[in-house]
Coordinates of C-alpha atoms in Angstrom, one line a residue:
X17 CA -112.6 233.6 124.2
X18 CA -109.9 234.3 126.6
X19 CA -106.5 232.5 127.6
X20 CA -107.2 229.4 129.9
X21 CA -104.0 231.0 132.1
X22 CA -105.7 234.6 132.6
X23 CA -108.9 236.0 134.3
X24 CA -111.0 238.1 132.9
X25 CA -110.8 242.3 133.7
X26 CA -114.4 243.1 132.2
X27 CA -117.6 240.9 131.0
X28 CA -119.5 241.3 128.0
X29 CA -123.1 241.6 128.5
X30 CA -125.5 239.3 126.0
X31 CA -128.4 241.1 127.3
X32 CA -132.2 240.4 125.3
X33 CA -132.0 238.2 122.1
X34 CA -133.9 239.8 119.2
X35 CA -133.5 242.7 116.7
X36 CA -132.6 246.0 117.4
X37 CA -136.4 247.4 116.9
X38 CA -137.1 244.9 119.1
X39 CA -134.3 245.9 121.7
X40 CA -136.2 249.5 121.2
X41 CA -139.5 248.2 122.3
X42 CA -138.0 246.7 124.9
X43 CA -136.5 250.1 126.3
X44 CA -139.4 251.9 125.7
X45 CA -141.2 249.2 128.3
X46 CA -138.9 249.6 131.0
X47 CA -137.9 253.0 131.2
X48 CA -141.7 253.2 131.5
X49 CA -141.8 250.7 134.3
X50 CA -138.1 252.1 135.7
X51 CA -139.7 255.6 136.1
X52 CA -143.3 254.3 137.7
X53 CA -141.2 252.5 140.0
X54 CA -138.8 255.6 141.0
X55 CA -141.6 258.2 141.5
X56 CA -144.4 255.7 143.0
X57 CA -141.8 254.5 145.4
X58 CA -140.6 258.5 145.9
X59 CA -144.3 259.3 146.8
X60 CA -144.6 256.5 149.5
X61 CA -141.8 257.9 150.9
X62 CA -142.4 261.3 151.0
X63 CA -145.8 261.1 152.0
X64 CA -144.9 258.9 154.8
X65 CA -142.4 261.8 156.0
X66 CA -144.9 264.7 155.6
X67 CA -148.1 263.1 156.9
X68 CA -148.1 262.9 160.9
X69 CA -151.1 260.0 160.2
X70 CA -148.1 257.9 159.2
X71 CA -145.9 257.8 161.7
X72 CA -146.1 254.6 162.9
X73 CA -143.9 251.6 162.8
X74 CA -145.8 250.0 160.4
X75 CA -145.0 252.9 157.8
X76 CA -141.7 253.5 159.0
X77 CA -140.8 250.1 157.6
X78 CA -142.7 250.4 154.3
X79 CA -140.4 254.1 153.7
X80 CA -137.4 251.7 154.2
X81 CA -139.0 249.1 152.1
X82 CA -139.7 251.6 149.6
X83 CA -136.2 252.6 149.6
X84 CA -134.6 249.2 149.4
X85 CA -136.9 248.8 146.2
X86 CA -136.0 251.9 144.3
X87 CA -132.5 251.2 145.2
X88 CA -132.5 247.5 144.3
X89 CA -134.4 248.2 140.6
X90 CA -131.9 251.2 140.2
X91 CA -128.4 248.8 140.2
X92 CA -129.9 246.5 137.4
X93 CA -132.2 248.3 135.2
X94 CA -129.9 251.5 133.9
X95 CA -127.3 249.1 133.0
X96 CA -130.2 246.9 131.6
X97 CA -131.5 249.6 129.8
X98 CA -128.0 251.0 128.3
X99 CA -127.6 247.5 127.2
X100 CA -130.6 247.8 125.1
X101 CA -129.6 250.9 123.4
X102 CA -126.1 249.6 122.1
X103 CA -126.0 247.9 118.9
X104 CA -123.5 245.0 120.0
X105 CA -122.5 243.7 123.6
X106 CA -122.3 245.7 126.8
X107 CA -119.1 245.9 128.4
X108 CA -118.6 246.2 132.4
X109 CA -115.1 246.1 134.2
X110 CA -114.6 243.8 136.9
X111 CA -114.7 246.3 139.9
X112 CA -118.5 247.5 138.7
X113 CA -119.0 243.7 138.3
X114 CA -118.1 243.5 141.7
X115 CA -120.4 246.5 143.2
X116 CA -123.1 245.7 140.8
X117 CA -123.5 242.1 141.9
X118 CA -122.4 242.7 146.0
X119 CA -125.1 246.0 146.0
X120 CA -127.8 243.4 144.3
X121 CA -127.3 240.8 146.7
X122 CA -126.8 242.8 150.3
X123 CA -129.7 245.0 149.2
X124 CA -132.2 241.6 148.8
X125 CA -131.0 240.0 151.7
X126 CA -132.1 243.2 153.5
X127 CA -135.3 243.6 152.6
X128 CA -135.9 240.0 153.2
X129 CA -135.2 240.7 156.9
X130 CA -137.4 243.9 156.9
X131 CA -140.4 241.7 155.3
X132 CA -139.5 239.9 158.3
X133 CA -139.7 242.3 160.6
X134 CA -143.0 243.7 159.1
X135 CA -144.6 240.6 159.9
X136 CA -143.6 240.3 163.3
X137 CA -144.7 244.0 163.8
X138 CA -148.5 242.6 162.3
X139 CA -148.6 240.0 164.5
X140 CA -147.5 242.5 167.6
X141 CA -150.6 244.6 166.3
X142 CA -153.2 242.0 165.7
X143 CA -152.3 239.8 168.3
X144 CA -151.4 242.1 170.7
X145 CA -152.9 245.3 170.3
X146 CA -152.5 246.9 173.7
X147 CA -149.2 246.5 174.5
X148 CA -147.8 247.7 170.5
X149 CA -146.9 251.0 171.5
X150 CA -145.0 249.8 174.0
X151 CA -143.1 246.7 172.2
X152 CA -142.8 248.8 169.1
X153 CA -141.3 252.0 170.3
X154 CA -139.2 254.4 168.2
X155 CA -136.0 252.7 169.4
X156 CA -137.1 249.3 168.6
X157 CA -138.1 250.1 165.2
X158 CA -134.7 252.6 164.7
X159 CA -132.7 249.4 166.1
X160 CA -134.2 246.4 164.0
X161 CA -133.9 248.5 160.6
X162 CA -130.4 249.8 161.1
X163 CA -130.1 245.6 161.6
X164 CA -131.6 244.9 158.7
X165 CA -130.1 247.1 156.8
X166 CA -126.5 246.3 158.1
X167 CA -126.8 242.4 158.0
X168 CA -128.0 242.6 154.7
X169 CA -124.9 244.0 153.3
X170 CA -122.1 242.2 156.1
X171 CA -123.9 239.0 154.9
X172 CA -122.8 238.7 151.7
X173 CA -119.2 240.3 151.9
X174 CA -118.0 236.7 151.9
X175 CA -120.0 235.3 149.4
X176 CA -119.2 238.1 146.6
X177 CA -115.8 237.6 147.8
X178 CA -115.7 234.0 147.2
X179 CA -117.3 234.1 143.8
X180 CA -114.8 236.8 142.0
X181 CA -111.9 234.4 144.0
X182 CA -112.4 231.6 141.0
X183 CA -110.7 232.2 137.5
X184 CA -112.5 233.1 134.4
X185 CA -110.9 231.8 131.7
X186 CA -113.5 229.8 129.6
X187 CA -115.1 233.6 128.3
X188 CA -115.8 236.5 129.5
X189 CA -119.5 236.4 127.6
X190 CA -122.1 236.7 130.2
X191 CA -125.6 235.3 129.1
X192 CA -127.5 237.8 131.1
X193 CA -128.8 241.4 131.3
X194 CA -126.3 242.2 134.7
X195 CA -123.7 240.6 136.3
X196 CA -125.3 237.2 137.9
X197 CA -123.7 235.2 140.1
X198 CA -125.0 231.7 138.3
X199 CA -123.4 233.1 135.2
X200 CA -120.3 233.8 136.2
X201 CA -119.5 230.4 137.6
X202 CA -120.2 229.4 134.6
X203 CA -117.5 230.8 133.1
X204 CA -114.9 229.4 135.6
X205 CA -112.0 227.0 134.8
X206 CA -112.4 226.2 138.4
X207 CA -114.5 223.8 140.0
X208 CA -117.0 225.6 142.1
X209 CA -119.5 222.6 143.3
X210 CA -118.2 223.0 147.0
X211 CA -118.6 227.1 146.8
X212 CA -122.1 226.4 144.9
X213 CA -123.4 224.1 147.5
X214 CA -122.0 227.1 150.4
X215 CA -124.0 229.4 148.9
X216 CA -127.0 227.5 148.1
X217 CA -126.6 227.0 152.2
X218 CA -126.2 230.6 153.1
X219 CA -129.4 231.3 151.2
X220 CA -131.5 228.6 152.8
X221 CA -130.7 230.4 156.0
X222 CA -130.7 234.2 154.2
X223 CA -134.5 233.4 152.5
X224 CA -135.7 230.6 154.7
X225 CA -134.5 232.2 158.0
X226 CA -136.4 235.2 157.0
X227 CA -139.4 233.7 155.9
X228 CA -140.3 231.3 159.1
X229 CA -140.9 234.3 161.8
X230 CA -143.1 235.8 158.4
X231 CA -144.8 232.1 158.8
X232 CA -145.5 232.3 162.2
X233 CA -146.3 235.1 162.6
X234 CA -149.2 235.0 160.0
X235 CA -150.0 231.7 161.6
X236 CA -151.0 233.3 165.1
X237 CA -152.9 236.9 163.1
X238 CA -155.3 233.9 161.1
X239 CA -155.8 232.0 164.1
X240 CA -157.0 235.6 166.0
X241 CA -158.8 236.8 163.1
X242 CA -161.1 233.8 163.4
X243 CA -161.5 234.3 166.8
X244 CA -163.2 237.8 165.8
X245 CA -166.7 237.7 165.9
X246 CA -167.8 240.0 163.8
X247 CA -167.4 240.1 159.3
X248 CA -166.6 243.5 159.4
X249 CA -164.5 243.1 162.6
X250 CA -162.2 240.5 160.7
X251 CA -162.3 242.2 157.4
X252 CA -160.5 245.2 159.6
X253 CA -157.7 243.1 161.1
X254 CA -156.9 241.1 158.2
X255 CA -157.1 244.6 156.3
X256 CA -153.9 245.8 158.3
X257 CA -152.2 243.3 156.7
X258 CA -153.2 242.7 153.4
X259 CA -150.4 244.8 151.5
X260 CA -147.5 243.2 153.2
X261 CA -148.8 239.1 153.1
X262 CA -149.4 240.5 149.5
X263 CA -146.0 241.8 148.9
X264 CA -144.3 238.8 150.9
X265 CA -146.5 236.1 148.3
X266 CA -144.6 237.8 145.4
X267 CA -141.5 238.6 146.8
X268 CA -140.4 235.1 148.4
X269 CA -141.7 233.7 145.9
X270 CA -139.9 234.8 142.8
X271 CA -136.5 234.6 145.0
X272 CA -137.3 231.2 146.3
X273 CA -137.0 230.2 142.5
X274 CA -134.0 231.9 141.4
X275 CA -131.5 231.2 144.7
X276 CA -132.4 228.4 146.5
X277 CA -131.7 225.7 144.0
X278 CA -128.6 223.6 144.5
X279 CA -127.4 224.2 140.9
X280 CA -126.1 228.3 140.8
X281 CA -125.9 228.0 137.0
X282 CA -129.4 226.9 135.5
X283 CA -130.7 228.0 132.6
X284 CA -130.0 231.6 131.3
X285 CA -133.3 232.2 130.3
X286 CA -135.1 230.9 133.1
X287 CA -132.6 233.2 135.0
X288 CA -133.6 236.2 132.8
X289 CA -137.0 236.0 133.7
X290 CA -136.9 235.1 137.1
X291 CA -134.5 238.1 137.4
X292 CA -136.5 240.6 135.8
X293 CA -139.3 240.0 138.2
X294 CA -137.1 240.9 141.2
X295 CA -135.5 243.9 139.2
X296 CA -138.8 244.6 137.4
X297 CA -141.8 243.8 138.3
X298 CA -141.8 243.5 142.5
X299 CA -140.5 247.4 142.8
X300 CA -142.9 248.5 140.4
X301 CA -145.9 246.6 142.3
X302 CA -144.8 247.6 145.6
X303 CA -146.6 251.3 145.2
X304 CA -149.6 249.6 144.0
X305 CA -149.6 247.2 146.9
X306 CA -149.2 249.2 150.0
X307 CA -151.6 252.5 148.7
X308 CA -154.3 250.9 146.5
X309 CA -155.1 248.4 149.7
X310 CA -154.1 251.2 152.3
X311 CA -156.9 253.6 153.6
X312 CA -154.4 255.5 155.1
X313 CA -152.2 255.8 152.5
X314 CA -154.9 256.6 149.9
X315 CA -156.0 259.1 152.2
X316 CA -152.7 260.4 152.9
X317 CA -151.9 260.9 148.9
X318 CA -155.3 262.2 148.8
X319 CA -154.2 265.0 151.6
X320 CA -151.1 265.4 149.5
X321 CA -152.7 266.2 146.2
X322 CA -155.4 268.5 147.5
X323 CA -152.5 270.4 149.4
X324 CA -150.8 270.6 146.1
X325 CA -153.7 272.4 144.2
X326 CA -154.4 274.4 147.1
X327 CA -150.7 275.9 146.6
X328 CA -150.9 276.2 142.4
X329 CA -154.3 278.1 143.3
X330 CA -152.3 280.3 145.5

């Protein structure tokens, strides 16, 4: 417990609940997902740089999806996995507090605006399939993902900011695995309803804002794909889409239930959960997603591999 006149400089970290065998098993599980995650998304990325099949816009923004993801997994799960190692509590100053939690956030808001551009760039190539090249040029695609990428991380200057404004005096015992935002209001002296209710607003509009030209756009690809006469014709359309409404299903939905909720400090172990699928679970899928329902990208790593034992042989 701390001083109710002084602010904390650094947070304990409860982390996992259990025995330290357990706390071993638990390592064991996701340095194995940590390092699928790494090299699956490494692979998408590099393949989509080598192979001149895969440059198009559509893969362009899965290489920057991919990227977002291994960076995203790679602010919370080393800490999360040191954590786990330690016998007691994990310490972390207030300035990584800071970068751990503002990195976090900017990165998520900025893939949730690429998933919004990806489906706009769908709906551009179902729905409008002679005129993509043109609407989707290399300057479009370079402008909309240096956007993304830059209003992701302006966007939550202010609300990092405002959060490490309050005092913690009441601990400085975080009930989590990293440094969460619900947590550490928690441990304010302060009252924090109005700032809560802020940033319960600014992700409305962050997650929602992102998610209604996603809406749309699906709304106008179904509507053509029934218009398709043919099985196999449909089964081709909706094919050049089925990775990303995949990945947008999982995505929105696991952040739908941990930040847009009025209350920032619900239940830890809800949180824990909810947070390890964002962390976990959604960058280690995202390999599995866009190459196991790809053609092109199965044939691409196909290409790779083949290339690869071509080169030992040599």
């Amino acid at each position: 417990m701390m001083s109710n006149h002084s602010s904390a400089t650094e947070f304990s970290l409860l982390g996992f609940p259990g025995s330290q065998e357990l706390h071993h098993i638990l390592f064991a599980v996701f340095f194995l997902f940590y390092s699928v995650t790494i090299m699956g998304n490494t692979i998408i990325i590099v393949i989509i740089c080598v192979d001149k099949h895969l440059h198009s816009p559509m893969y362009f923004f899965l290489g920057h999806l991919s990227a977002l993801e291994m960076l995203t997994t790679s602010i919370i799960v080393p800490v999360m996995l040191w954590g786990l190692l330690l016998p007691g509590m994990q310490t972390i100053s207030l300035a990584a507090c800071v970068a751990q939690l503002f990195g976090y956030l900017a990165l998520g808001t900025a893939e949730f605006a690429l998933l919004g551009v990806m489906a706009v760039d769908r709906y551009v190539a179902v729905c409008n399939p002679l005129r993509y090249n043109i609407i989707m040029n290399s300057h479009t695609c370079i402008s909309v993902v240096i956007g993304s990428w830059v209003f992701g991380f302006l966007s939550e200057i202010w609300p990092v900011y405002a959060t490490f404004q309050f005092t913690f005096c009441k601990s400085n015992v975080l009930d989590h695995f990293y440094c969460d935002r619900g947590q550490l209001l928690k441990l304010s002296c302060d009252d924090t309803l109005f700032t809560e209710f802020v940033l319960f607003l600014m992700a409305i509009f962050i997650i929602i804002g992102s998610l209604v030209p996603t809406i749309v756009s699906y709304t106008y690809i179904i509507s053509t794909i029934l218009q398709i006469p043919t099985a196999s014709g449909r089964r081709k359309a909706f094919s050049t889409c089925a990775s990303h409404f995949t990945f947008v299903i999982i995505g929105y939905g696991s952040c739908l239930f941990l930040f847009v909720k009025p209350k920032q400090t619900q239940a830890a172990e809800y949180n824990k959960i909810v947070s390890l699928l964002i962390s976990v679970l959604t960058p280690l899928l995202n390999p599995f997603i866009f190459t196991l329902r790809n053609d092109k990208v199965k044939q691409a790593l196909q290409d790779g591999v083949k290339r690869c034992c071509q080169l030992l042989k040599d």
